[in-house]
Amino acid sequence: SNPKYSTCWLSYKPIEEIEYVQEIEKFLDQIVLLEKNIYFQNAGNELKKALCALFGTELRLSNSININIDSGIILGKVTDERLNNFITDEERKEVSEEGFLIKVIDENKRKYIIVASKSEKGIIYGIFHLINKIILKTSLKELNCVENPKAPLRIINHWDNMDGSIERGYAGKSIFFANGRVKRNYKRILDYARLLASIGINGVVINNVNVRDKAIWLITPKYLNDLSKIAEIFRLYGIKLYLSINFASPIYIGGLNTADPLDKNVQIWWKETVKNIYSYIPDFGGFLVKADSEFNPGPYVYRRTHADGANMLAEALSPYGGVVIWRAFVYNCLQDWRDTKTDRAKAAYDNFKPLDGNFSENVILQIKYGPMDFQVREPVSPLFGAMEKTNQMIEFQITQEYTGQQIHLCYLGTLWKEILEFDTYCKGKGSYVKRIVDGSLFGMKYAGFAGVSNIGDSINWTGHDLAQANLWTFGKLAWDPDKKIEDIAREWTILTFGDDKKVVDNILWMLLNSHAIYEKYTTPLGLGWMVNPGHHYGPNPEGYEYSKWGTYHRADIKAIGVDRTSRGTGYTLQYHKPWQEIFDDINKCPEELLLFFHRVPYDFRLKNGKTLLQFMYDSHFEGAEMVDKLIEKWEELRGKIDEEIFNRVYERLNMQKEHAMEWRDVINTYFYRKTGIPDEKGRLIYP
Ligand code: GCW
C-alpha cells in the first residue's frame, strides 16, 4: 500500500549503475539472522524490503544456527562466536553499546556482508547505515566500518498538544494526539520511528514541555495503555519514549495541597506514579521538565532549588533506569523594559551554575544552544563548560520558529555545526561544545542532544520539503558531531533526490547558503528579536521592545544594541578566557555577534570599512536579492525532480521572496527613520 505521505530519505529507488549492482549482487543470496528476537527480525525485514526495492531481488530471510552459506548478509552480535573467523577481538572491542560494525568478507568461496552490533538496539542502526551506504554506491572496501554514536542521548522533543495542535509547529497537526486523545494511527508512527532510527535517534518526548490540561494526565492509567502501544512501536526501532510532566502534578492529579519536592507525600506520590508508568512501559525513558519557566510551576514556588526539584524526580526514576531531563530555560518573563539592569541572556547561567555538583547522577540539564531563545544567531550559551559536575544536553530547535517557519528555506546544519565546534576553553584549548555534549570532556555518563521536532501530519512531514534536511542533520550530528556538514547535507540530498549532479550541486548550494541568506535579510550581527509578537513570523522592529520578555535592542537615533560587556550587564563574564576579553572588545568581538554584545553607534566602522548603518542596508538588500538565486537554482531543476515536490518547494520559495522583501523594507525603513541617513547607493528605502 502506498502511504499518503512522503517516505523522505527512505524512498528506495532501483539502483541503475550496472557495475555497482554487479558488485553488490554477489552478496544478495540471503539474509541470515544469528539472533532470534523481534529486533533482529525487524532489522532483517527492513533490510529485505530495501534490497528488494533497490535491486529487485527478493532475499530469503532465515534464522540460522550455523553459517553454512556461500553468500549472504549476516546479522549478528559482535560477541557471537560464530563470527570468530570474521571479526577480530580488537574490532569487537571497538563496538559500543549502541554501535555496530560492518565487515565485508569477499573471498572465493565466501561472500558475506556482516552487520554486527553489541546490543539489540545497535542492529537497526547498522541496517539503515548499510542501506544508505548502498544507495550512495559506496564501494565494498569502504563499507567496512565501526560506527558508535558519540553522545548517549539523542532525543527528539515534540511540542505536541493533546488537542492535536503543535506549539511552534509548521507542518500540520500532531501525529500523536487529537481531540484530547492519543491517536491510533500506528502506521504513521511506525514510519516516523523508521525515519528516526535511520538517523540514529534513541529517544522521543511526544508531548509539549508546556504541560497543561489533559496532558498533565498522560502519566496516569487513563492514557498509559495507549502510550504503551506507541512505546512498543518505538522500542522496535531502538527508541525510548519519554514524557514531559507538569511539576505540580501531585496537586492536579494526586489531590495533594503541595508539590514541594521536599514534602514526603509529594515524594511518595511521584514514586507511586513512576512505578505505575514502568508497569506499562518497562523501558520508559524518563521525564522532561520545564519548571519555573514561562508560567510553568517549579521548585521556586516552594523556595526550593532546581536541584531539589530534579533530584526528587530522579530518585523516583532511578530504580528503573529512568532519567530526568531538566530544562535550563529559566528567566524572568515578567521583566519591565525600563529595567536595564536585568539581562535575560544571563539568566540560565545565574540560575544553574551555582547548583553544579548538586544534581543526582540521572539528572541531565537541557540547555538551549544560546542564552536567549533560538534566534537566527546567538553566541553559545556560557553554561556549556560552566558545570563540570553536571550532565548536559544541548537543545536545538529543528522547527523553524524564528528561522522562517518552514516557509523560508533555512538549513540549520551550518549554524549547529558552528555551535558544536565552539571552543569553550573550560579545560583549556580544545574544550569544544561537541565534547561537552557527547559527555567525553568531563566523562559524564549522560550527555547528548535534544531537538525540537519540525514534523507534523502533513504530506511531506515538514511543510517545506527541504526542511526534512534539518531533521536528518540533527540526527546525524547527534550521532557524530565531528562529521563534515557538507557531507551530511550531500548524503541527505542524494538519498532524497538521487545523485544527478545538477540536482545535488544546486540543492547543496541552496542548503548551505540558506541560513546566511535568511540572516542577512532578517536580523544580522546578532540582533535578533525583530519579529511579530506571539507567532514570531515576519518583521516587527519594536515588536518585543516594550514587552515583558526581556528581549530589547534599545535602538535610539544614535545607536542600537545592549552592552553586555563587563562595563555593561556583565554577561561576557560568564565566559572563560579568552572569550571574556574577545567578546568584551568591540574591535575583537566576532562581527556576526556584534550587536549581541555591544551597543554600537550607527556610524561605527565595521572591518570592511562600512558603517554599521550602511552594513544594515546592504545586508538587507543583498539578502533579499539572494533569494532570487535560491529560486534560480531550484528552477534549474524543473523536470529533474518529482513535479509535486518541485511545485511545493517552488511555491514556498516564492513566498520567501515576497516575505524577504518585506523584511528588507521594514527593517531598512526602521533604520532610515531612526537615523535620517539615506543609503549610500541610493536604493529605495521607504521614508
Ligand atoms: O521559543 C520559546 C517558544 C515557546 C516555547 C519556549 C520553550 C514550548 O516561543 O513556544 O514553549 O520557547 O522553549 O519552552
XYZ file of C-alpha atoms and ligand atoms in Angstrom:
701
model
C 0.000 0.000 0.000
C 1.217 3.483 -0.797
C 1.145 5.797 2.171
C -0.292 9.235 1.515
C 2.843 10.851 2.741
C 6.470 11.064 1.806
C 8.976 8.433 2.889
C 11.639 11.168 2.859
C 15.180 9.839 2.661
C 13.892 6.286 2.909
C 12.358 6.284 -0.566
C 14.267 3.485 -2.204
C 14.586 3.642 -5.976
C 16.143 0.927 -8.143
C 19.908 1.267 -8.483
C 20.793 1.598 -12.107
C 24.619 1.556 -12.318
C 25.200 -1.892 -13.659
C 28.724 -2.108 -12.255
C 27.650 -1.339 -8.757
C 24.716 -3.704 -8.989
C 27.087 -6.475 -10.012
C 29.450 -5.673 -7.184
C 26.749 -5.984 -4.574
C 24.647 -8.709 -6.152
C 27.243 -11.332 -5.281
C 26.210 -10.875 -1.682
C 22.491 -10.914 -2.180
C 21.718 -14.551 -1.690
C 20.008 -14.452 1.656
C 19.822 -12.609 4.922
C 20.859 -14.672 7.901
C 19.801 -13.704 11.391
C 22.037 -15.135 14.065
C 19.774 -13.827 16.786
C 16.224 -14.869 17.269
C 14.284 -11.907 18.576
C 11.936 -9.216 17.316
C 14.709 -6.642 16.978
C 16.814 -8.706 14.624
C 13.699 -9.898 12.843
C 12.628 -6.291 12.324
C 16.066 -5.213 11.162
C 16.135 -8.155 8.777
C 12.766 -7.179 7.362
C 13.868 -3.584 6.872
C 16.915 -4.771 5.005
C 14.952 -7.228 2.906
C 12.438 -4.561 1.902
C 15.164 -2.117 0.981
C 17.218 -4.565 -1.045
C 14.131 -5.689 -2.886
C 13.360 -2.116 -3.889
C 16.977 -1.309 -4.748
C 17.931 -4.467 -6.654
C 14.638 -6.122 -7.455
C 15.840 -9.205 -5.605
C 13.666 -10.937 -3.070
C 16.087 -12.229 -0.456
C 15.354 -15.144 1.795
C 15.341 -14.219 5.451
C 16.364 -17.066 7.680
C 17.308 -17.786 11.223
C 20.353 -19.912 11.297
C 22.393 -21.798 13.827
C 25.413 -22.185 11.591
C 26.884 -20.010 8.966
C 26.814 -22.617 6.244
C 26.108 -20.462 3.246
C 28.274 -19.290 0.382
C 26.971 -15.798 0.229
C 24.633 -13.527 2.081
C 24.195 -10.748 4.567
C 24.682 -11.867 8.131
C 23.189 -10.050 11.090
C 24.534 -10.925 14.493
C 26.075 -9.769 17.703
C 29.731 -8.837 17.837
C 30.202 -11.259 20.694
C 28.828 -14.179 18.682
C 31.404 -17.000 18.497
C 30.136 -17.991 15.084
C 31.648 -14.767 13.811
C 35.076 -15.624 15.264
C 36.549 -16.327 11.853
C 35.498 -12.964 10.540
C 35.758 -10.443 13.313
C 38.887 -9.858 15.334
C 38.854 -9.299 19.069
C 40.047 -5.787 18.510
C 37.187 -4.969 16.219
C 34.794 -6.439 18.742
C 36.078 -4.247 21.476
C 35.613 -1.158 19.404
C 31.833 -1.515 19.214
C 29.971 0.254 21.997
C 26.541 -0.421 23.434
C 24.530 1.172 20.607
C 27.181 0.819 17.937
C 27.736 -1.669 15.158
C 30.306 -2.825 12.690
C 30.039 -3.750 9.060
C 32.538 -6.126 7.577
C 32.709 -7.418 4.056
C 34.167 -10.887 3.520
C 34.972 -11.189 -0.158
C 36.758 -14.465 -0.719
C 36.467 -17.042 -3.454
C 34.031 -19.266 -1.648
C 32.563 -16.942 0.909
C 30.922 -13.659 0.168
C 29.394 -12.114 3.247
C 28.409 -8.699 4.406
C 28.370 -8.922 8.178
C 26.481 -6.408 10.244
C 27.105 -6.955 13.925
C 26.040 -4.959 16.921
C 26.683 -5.231 20.585
C 23.061 -4.863 21.611
C 19.602 -5.436 20.183
C 19.439 -1.680 19.693
C 22.503 -1.333 17.544
C 21.407 -3.666 14.804
C 18.727 -1.365 13.398
C 21.211 1.492 13.177
C 23.576 -0.847 11.374
C 20.962 -1.893 8.866
C 19.942 1.633 7.971
C 23.583 2.614 7.704
C 24.199 -0.231 5.268
C 21.133 0.648 3.204
C 22.186 4.291 2.990
C 25.728 3.420 2.045
C 24.480 1.134 -0.704
C 22.216 3.855 -2.113
C 25.249 6.138 -2.036
C 27.007 3.417 -4.043
C 29.758 3.038 -1.540
C 32.415 0.602 -2.723
C 32.771 -2.692 -0.892
C 36.014 -1.677 0.753
C 34.520 1.484 2.093
C 31.582 -0.377 3.572
C 33.810 -1.752 6.317
C 33.323 0.371 9.388
C 32.789 0.585 13.091
C 30.175 3.162 13.994
C 29.430 4.235 17.535
C 27.211 7.125 18.490
C 29.331 9.739 20.252
C 26.558 11.038 22.504
C 24.496 8.704 24.685
C 21.227 10.683 24.435
C 19.844 11.667 21.032
C 16.315 12.768 21.649
C 13.548 14.454 19.692
C 11.254 16.771 21.672
C 7.739 17.222 20.424
C 5.790 20.263 21.451
C 2.570 18.437 20.597
C -0.596 19.272 22.495
C -3.401 16.825 23.138
C -5.880 18.765 21.045
C -3.656 17.913 18.089
C -2.080 21.333 17.723
C 1.674 21.708 17.847
C 3.286 24.637 19.588
C 5.606 26.217 17.019
C 4.630 23.512 14.539
C 4.568 24.399 10.852
C 3.793 21.086 9.248
C 0.261 20.173 10.146
C -1.152 18.529 13.226
C 0.283 16.112 15.729
C 0.758 12.509 14.663
C 0.344 11.501 18.315
C -2.670 13.358 19.668
C -6.074 14.610 18.559
C -9.174 15.782 20.389
C -7.697 15.164 23.812
C -6.796 11.561 22.993
C -3.830 9.517 21.949
C -4.186 8.832 18.221
C -4.120 5.280 16.969
C -2.575 5.772 13.554
C 0.162 3.296 14.290
C 1.322 3.078 10.690
C 2.318 6.718 10.645
C 4.073 6.399 13.967
C 5.907 3.343 12.707
C 7.059 5.197 9.632
C 8.189 8.012 11.876
C 10.114 5.562 14.054
C 11.846 4.258 10.912
C 12.895 7.770 9.931
C 14.243 8.449 13.403
C 16.078 5.149 13.726
C 17.661 5.697 10.338
C 19.351 8.820 11.682
C 20.345 7.276 15.000
C 17.787 8.838 17.318
C 17.228 6.877 20.538
C 14.565 8.826 22.397
C 11.401 10.764 21.785
C 9.354 13.027 24.051
C 5.922 13.102 22.486
C 4.171 15.851 24.449
C 4.796 19.567 24.801
C 7.018 20.857 27.602
C 4.186 23.218 28.451
C 2.075 20.553 30.116
C -1.487 21.741 30.523
C -4.956 20.292 30.959
C -5.320 16.730 29.765
C -1.608 16.372 29.071
C -0.972 16.522 32.814
C -2.763 13.165 32.997
C -0.614 11.357 30.445
C 1.358 9.784 33.307
C -1.790 8.111 34.654
C -3.607 4.874 33.717
C -6.066 6.994 31.803
C -3.544 7.203 28.972
C -0.779 4.753 29.782
C -2.329 1.888 27.906
C -2.402 3.867 24.692
C 1.071 5.206 25.333
C 2.427 1.727 25.876
C 1.439 0.873 22.304
C 3.348 3.839 20.987
C 6.299 2.900 23.159
C 6.196 -0.591 21.681
C 6.489 0.732 18.146
C 9.383 2.981 19.032
C 11.058 0.207 21.014
C 11.284 -1.936 17.911
C 13.437 0.816 16.435
C 15.650 1.338 19.447
C 13.837 4.474 20.575
C 12.677 5.112 24.125
C 9.534 7.013 24.996
C 9.805 9.972 27.376
C 7.119 12.316 28.670
C 7.041 15.960 29.640
C 5.488 16.421 33.043
C 3.896 19.233 34.988
C 5.801 19.822 38.209
C 2.551 20.447 40.073
C 1.075 17.065 39.119
C 0.803 15.952 42.768
C -1.698 18.761 43.185
C -3.564 18.373 39.895
C -3.689 14.589 39.852
C -2.801 13.490 43.353
C -5.070 15.917 45.163
C -2.227 16.962 47.483
C -2.059 20.542 48.589
C 1.579 20.974 47.634
C 4.156 19.920 45.049
C 7.059 20.809 47.329
C 9.877 18.443 46.352
C 10.948 18.035 49.974
C 7.485 17.019 51.110
C 7.284 13.309 51.994
C 3.853 12.824 50.468
C 4.913 14.507 47.268
C 7.912 12.185 47.058
C 5.764 9.135 47.697
C 3.244 10.276 45.121
C 5.906 10.556 42.426
C 7.376 7.174 43.351
C 3.999 5.519 43.012
C 3.314 7.308 39.758
C 6.667 6.318 38.294
C 6.282 2.720 39.426
C 2.970 2.600 37.655
C 4.376 4.055 34.435
C 7.007 1.325 34.344
C 4.356 -1.337 34.762
C 3.024 -0.195 31.377
C 6.276 0.836 29.731
C 9.180 -1.182 31.130
C 11.823 0.780 29.232
C 10.304 4.209 29.799
C 12.992 6.851 29.261
C 12.034 9.394 31.866
C 10.731 12.913 32.338
C 11.425 16.161 30.528
C 10.698 19.131 32.783
C 10.107 22.787 32.067
C 9.954 24.173 35.586
C 9.736 27.754 36.803
C 9.770 28.802 33.197
C 7.187 30.840 31.336
C 4.423 30.282 33.879
C 5.065 26.594 34.456
C 5.233 25.585 38.111
C 8.520 24.512 39.652
C 10.501 24.245 42.870
C 10.877 28.032 43.202
C 7.223 28.171 44.172
C 8.277 26.381 47.394
C 11.580 28.203 47.790
C 13.440 25.061 46.797
C 16.237 24.826 44.277
C 16.102 23.274 40.847
C 18.382 20.564 42.199
C 15.819 19.780 44.900
C 13.131 19.505 42.267
C 15.087 17.465 39.759
C 16.623 15.122 42.327
C 13.262 14.295 43.841
C 12.030 13.085 40.444
C 15.368 11.420 39.754
C 15.064 9.354 42.886
C 11.698 8.057 41.768
C 13.038 7.139 38.318
C 16.416 5.774 39.285
C 15.365 2.224 40.330
C 14.112 1.677 36.781
C 16.999 3.301 34.952
C 14.982 6.389 34.040
C 16.357 9.902 33.825
C 15.197 13.441 34.486
C 15.903 15.915 31.729
C 15.624 19.318 33.309
C 15.465 22.384 31.103
C 17.669 25.374 31.851
C 15.320 27.788 30.066
C 14.632 29.740 33.242
C 14.426 33.526 33.143
C 12.257 36.404 34.239
C 9.447 36.583 31.707
C 7.811 39.479 33.520
C 10.593 41.985 33.109
C 9.899 45.700 32.952
C 11.517 47.069 29.779
C 12.554 50.126 31.750
C 14.746 47.870 33.871
C 18.157 47.956 32.179
C 19.976 46.024 34.883
C 18.330 42.669 34.279
C 19.759 40.824 31.303
C 17.837 37.779 30.174
C 20.966 36.415 28.490
C 22.487 35.922 31.936
C 19.569 34.058 33.430
C 20.270 30.390 32.677
C 23.828 30.659 33.990
C 22.790 32.624 37.050
C 20.106 30.089 37.916
C 22.076 26.914 37.333
C 25.805 27.485 37.676
C 25.601 27.680 41.479
C 23.998 24.227 41.501
C 26.903 22.446 39.829
C 27.574 19.262 41.723
C 24.172 19.193 43.370
C 22.295 17.190 40.758
C 21.798 13.447 41.004
C 23.547 11.099 38.637
C 20.456 10.562 36.485
C 19.617 14.234 36.024
C 20.617 15.938 32.789
C 20.424 19.671 32.262
C 18.998 20.508 28.844
C 20.377 23.834 27.658
C 19.287 25.817 24.619
C 22.225 26.405 22.304
C 22.191 30.115 23.006
C 21.382 32.228 26.055
C 18.163 33.735 24.658
C 15.866 31.672 22.508
C 16.775 30.064 19.179
C 17.397 33.321 17.336
C 18.920 33.205 13.871
C 22.245 33.731 15.602
C 23.286 33.810 19.225
C 26.539 33.124 20.981
C 26.949 29.699 22.547
C 25.337 29.510 25.968
C 28.035 30.101 28.575
C 26.546 27.251 30.619
C 28.411 24.840 28.352
C 31.649 24.386 30.110
C 30.483 26.103 33.272
C 29.206 22.980 35.029
C 31.854 20.293 35.181
C 29.889 18.065 37.510
C 26.547 18.208 35.749
C 25.237 16.110 32.881
C 24.454 18.426 29.979
C 22.458 18.201 26.783
C 22.257 20.799 24.073
C 18.833 21.817 22.796
C 18.449 22.752 19.151
C 15.233 23.894 17.555
C 14.692 21.892 14.411
C 11.310 23.519 13.961
C 11.903 26.947 12.440
C 10.151 29.219 14.918
C 12.489 32.172 14.412
C 14.058 30.973 11.208
C 11.256 31.225 8.698
C 8.636 28.759 9.938
C 9.263 26.313 7.108
C 8.111 28.872 4.577
C 11.612 30.240 4.248
C 14.343 27.812 3.333
C 16.726 27.836 6.256
C 19.032 24.873 6.603
C 20.247 24.831 10.186
C 23.124 22.385 9.924
C 25.677 25.088 9.226
C 24.694 27.045 12.352
C 24.547 23.939 14.559
C 27.937 22.831 13.366
C 29.449 26.205 14.274
C 27.931 25.964 17.726
C 29.271 22.457 18.257
C 32.730 23.489 17.112
C 32.853 26.408 19.548
C 35.799 26.087 21.902
C 34.637 26.985 25.408
C 38.187 26.839 26.829
C 36.712 25.475 30.045
C 39.532 22.924 30.290
C 41.933 24.885 28.170
C 42.197 24.864 24.405
C 40.157 22.160 22.685
C 37.186 22.195 25.086
C 34.645 22.115 22.307
C 30.910 22.184 22.894
C 30.697 18.904 20.971
C 32.991 17.258 23.527
C 30.833 18.550 26.374
C 27.556 17.331 24.916
C 28.951 13.945 23.943
C 29.993 13.525 27.551
C 33.663 12.946 26.825
C 35.232 16.158 28.107
C 34.069 15.665 31.688
C 33.495 11.914 31.472
C 29.778 12.179 32.091
C 27.526 9.151 31.925
C 24.664 11.103 30.393
C 25.001 13.814 27.793
C 23.579 14.494 24.404
C 21.333 16.274 22.013
C 17.701 17.350 22.123
C 15.999 18.656 19.000
C 12.576 20.264 18.938
C 10.749 18.440 16.183
C 9.761 20.038 12.909
C 7.348 17.309 11.839
C 3.587 17.061 11.708
C 0.995 15.074 9.830
C 1.494 16.988 6.592
C 2.165 15.006 3.443
C 5.873 15.784 3.434
C 6.189 15.728 7.275
C 7.927 19.095 7.474
C 5.834 21.560 5.448
C 8.794 22.649 3.361
C 10.187 19.559 1.652
C 13.741 20.788 2.053
C 13.195 21.191 5.801
C 13.444 17.402 6.004
C 17.168 18.061 5.753
C 17.077 19.720 9.160
C 15.665 16.636 10.846
C 18.155 14.414 9.066
C 21.039 16.671 10.023
C 20.047 16.868 13.649
C 20.201 13.087 13.926
C 23.459 12.808 12.043
C 25.181 15.465 14.152
C 23.880 13.920 17.345
C 25.346 10.595 16.252
C 28.636 12.154 15.230
C 29.213 15.877 15.695
C 32.625 15.516 14.059
C 31.099 14.823 10.673
C 31.501 17.485 7.995
C 28.304 19.383 7.461
C 28.718 19.350 3.670
C 28.863 15.562 3.772
C 25.763 15.329 5.924
C 23.834 17.629 3.611
C 25.100 15.889 0.493
C 24.083 12.465 1.729
C 20.602 13.731 2.522
C 20.283 15.260 -0.918
C 21.317 12.105 -2.726
C 19.155 9.832 -0.584
C 16.157 12.113 -1.085
C 16.546 13.287 -4.674
C 19.013 10.919 -6.331
C 22.532 11.612 -7.494
C 22.074 13.643 -10.659
C 24.979 16.063 -10.492
C 22.960 19.183 -11.181
C 20.345 18.213 -8.629
C 22.946 17.553 -5.965
C 25.014 20.668 -6.710
C 22.066 23.009 -6.740
C 20.293 21.685 -3.680
C 23.548 21.581 -1.774
C 24.196 25.190 -2.677
C 20.710 26.130 -1.564
C 21.008 24.339 1.751
C 24.469 25.521 2.645
C 23.782 29.178 1.857
C 20.246 29.439 3.117
C 20.928 30.280 6.751
C 23.329 33.065 5.822
C 20.779 34.457 3.378
C 17.983 34.368 5.927
C 20.233 36.048 8.469
C 21.132 38.809 6.007
C 17.585 39.945 5.324
C 16.284 39.484 8.864
C 18.409 40.363 11.893
C 22.141 40.189 11.184
C 25.000 40.896 13.632
C 23.313 39.004 16.461
C 20.460 41.461 16.681
C 17.538 39.038 16.851
C 14.001 39.527 18.089
C 12.632 41.963 15.487
C 9.660 39.674 14.889
C 5.938 39.990 15.346
C 4.987 39.118 18.917
C 3.155 35.877 19.546
C 3.508 33.928 16.337
C 7.041 35.232 15.629
C 6.706 35.401 11.852
C 7.652 38.447 9.827
C 9.416 41.699 10.700
C 8.462 43.993 13.540
C 11.443 46.060 14.708
C 9.928 47.025 18.021
C 7.584 44.090 18.411
C 9.428 42.990 21.530
C 10.785 46.327 22.610
C 8.285 47.267 25.303
C 7.209 43.768 26.305
C 7.883 41.704 29.410
C 10.051 39.105 27.773
C 13.499 40.612 28.353
C 14.198 40.978 24.655
C 15.313 44.514 23.901
C 17.662 46.147 21.407
C 17.045 49.671 22.738
C 17.604 51.469 19.453
C 17.641 55.268 19.553
C 18.716 57.780 16.929
C 22.406 57.212 17.615
C 22.946 53.569 18.470
C 21.480 50.103 18.812
C 22.199 47.011 20.896
C 22.697 46.091 24.524
C 26.044 46.488 26.209
C 26.566 43.020 27.605
C 30.258 43.555 28.315
C 31.902 43.806 31.710
C 31.148 47.535 31.518
C 27.504 46.778 30.821
C 25.359 43.916 32.089
C 28.415 41.749 32.714
C 27.177 38.876 30.579
C 30.609 38.430 28.982
C 31.992 37.500 32.400
C 30.095 34.230 32.215
C 32.574 33.010 29.590
C 36.003 31.553 30.085
C 39.074 33.367 28.934
C 39.936 34.331 26.239
C 36.285 34.761 25.268
C 35.656 37.263 28.054
C 38.185 39.650 26.559
C 37.264 38.917 22.979
C 33.548 39.487 23.439
C 34.254 42.485 25.660
C 36.210 44.284 22.978
C 34.150 45.869 20.230
C 37.103 45.513 17.867
C 37.714 41.837 18.621
C 34.156 40.616 19.007
C 33.183 38.310 16.114
C 31.266 40.623 13.858
C 28.288 38.327 13.400
C 27.628 38.783 17.128
C 28.490 42.448 17.412
C 25.032 43.685 18.361
C 24.504 40.849 20.774
C 27.410 42.004 22.909
C 27.684 45.698 22.223
C 25.755 48.885 21.953
C 27.010 50.285 18.688
C 26.607 53.737 17.108
C 25.299 53.679 13.543
C 28.456 55.330 12.254
C 30.730 52.711 13.794
C 33.039 51.295 11.132
C 32.981 47.557 10.611
C 36.016 45.601 9.466
C 35.192 46.106 5.814
C 35.085 49.853 6.315
C 31.308 50.176 6.108
C 29.364 51.985 8.768
C 27.007 49.870 10.848
C 24.085 51.614 9.188
C 25.343 51.014 5.670
C 26.045 47.402 6.569
C 22.421 47.045 7.671
C 21.134 48.465 4.398
C 23.496 46.387 2.280
C 22.809 43.223 4.174
C 19.067 43.541 3.708
C 19.268 44.415 0.018
C 21.731 41.597 -0.588
C 19.826 39.048 1.424
C 16.529 39.701 -0.303
C 18.274 39.605 -3.652
C 19.928 36.307 -2.897
C 16.541 34.686 -2.574
C 16.366 35.110 -6.357
C 19.441 32.963 -6.538
C 17.731 30.278 -4.471
C 14.782 30.391 -6.824
C 17.038 30.251 -9.847
C 18.868 27.213 -8.521
C 15.561 25.491 -7.936
C 14.123 26.474 -11.309
C 17.080 24.809 -12.985
C 15.851 21.539 -11.529
C 12.443 21.628 -13.141
C 11.873 18.258 -14.757
C 14.655 16.666 -12.738
C 12.601 16.436 -9.569
C 9.221 14.931 -8.848
C 6.729 17.504 -10.068
C 4.636 17.655 -6.937
C 7.681 18.262 -4.769
C 9.081 20.708 -7.263
C 5.915 22.785 -7.220
C 5.540 22.680 -3.469
C 9.041 23.967 -2.893
C 8.717 26.468 -5.720
C 5.628 27.932 -4.148
C 7.384 28.328 -0.812
C 10.429 29.905 -2.405
C 8.191 32.500 -3.986
C 6.562 33.227 -0.662
C 10.022 33.513 0.806
C 10.911 36.054 -1.844
C 7.916 38.168 -1.035
C 8.453 37.948 2.705
C 12.175 38.617 2.378
C 11.345 41.865 0.582
C 9.010 42.745 3.406
C 11.822 42.113 5.880
C 14.189 44.220 3.804
C 11.814 47.144 3.561
C 10.550 47.148 7.105
C 13.986 46.871 8.683
C 15.675 49.331 6.326
C 12.876 51.827 6.804
C 13.193 51.463 10.531
C 16.866 52.380 10.467
C 16.316 55.132 7.952
C 13.659 56.754 10.102
C 15.785 56.446 13.229
C 18.856 57.976 11.607
C 17.634 60.064 8.713
C 20.723 58.906 6.830
C 19.977 57.575 3.357
C 21.548 54.604 1.635
C 24.918 55.495 0.085
C 23.961 53.592 -3.001
C 20.721 55.483 -3.387
C 18.446 52.458 -3.387
C 14.826 52.907 -2.492
C 14.122 52.942 1.199
C 10.629 53.923 2.145
C 10.593 57.002 4.325
O 10.970 29.553 21.996
C 10.039 29.693 23.017
C 8.734 29.473 22.367
C 7.710 28.813 23.244
C 8.345 27.592 23.900
C 9.513 28.065 24.740
C 10.252 26.910 25.377
C 7.353 25.489 24.404
O 8.272 30.693 21.859
O 6.640 28.461 22.442
O 7.430 26.838 24.659
O 10.438 28.752 23.962
O 11.273 26.522 24.830
O 9.850 26.411 26.405
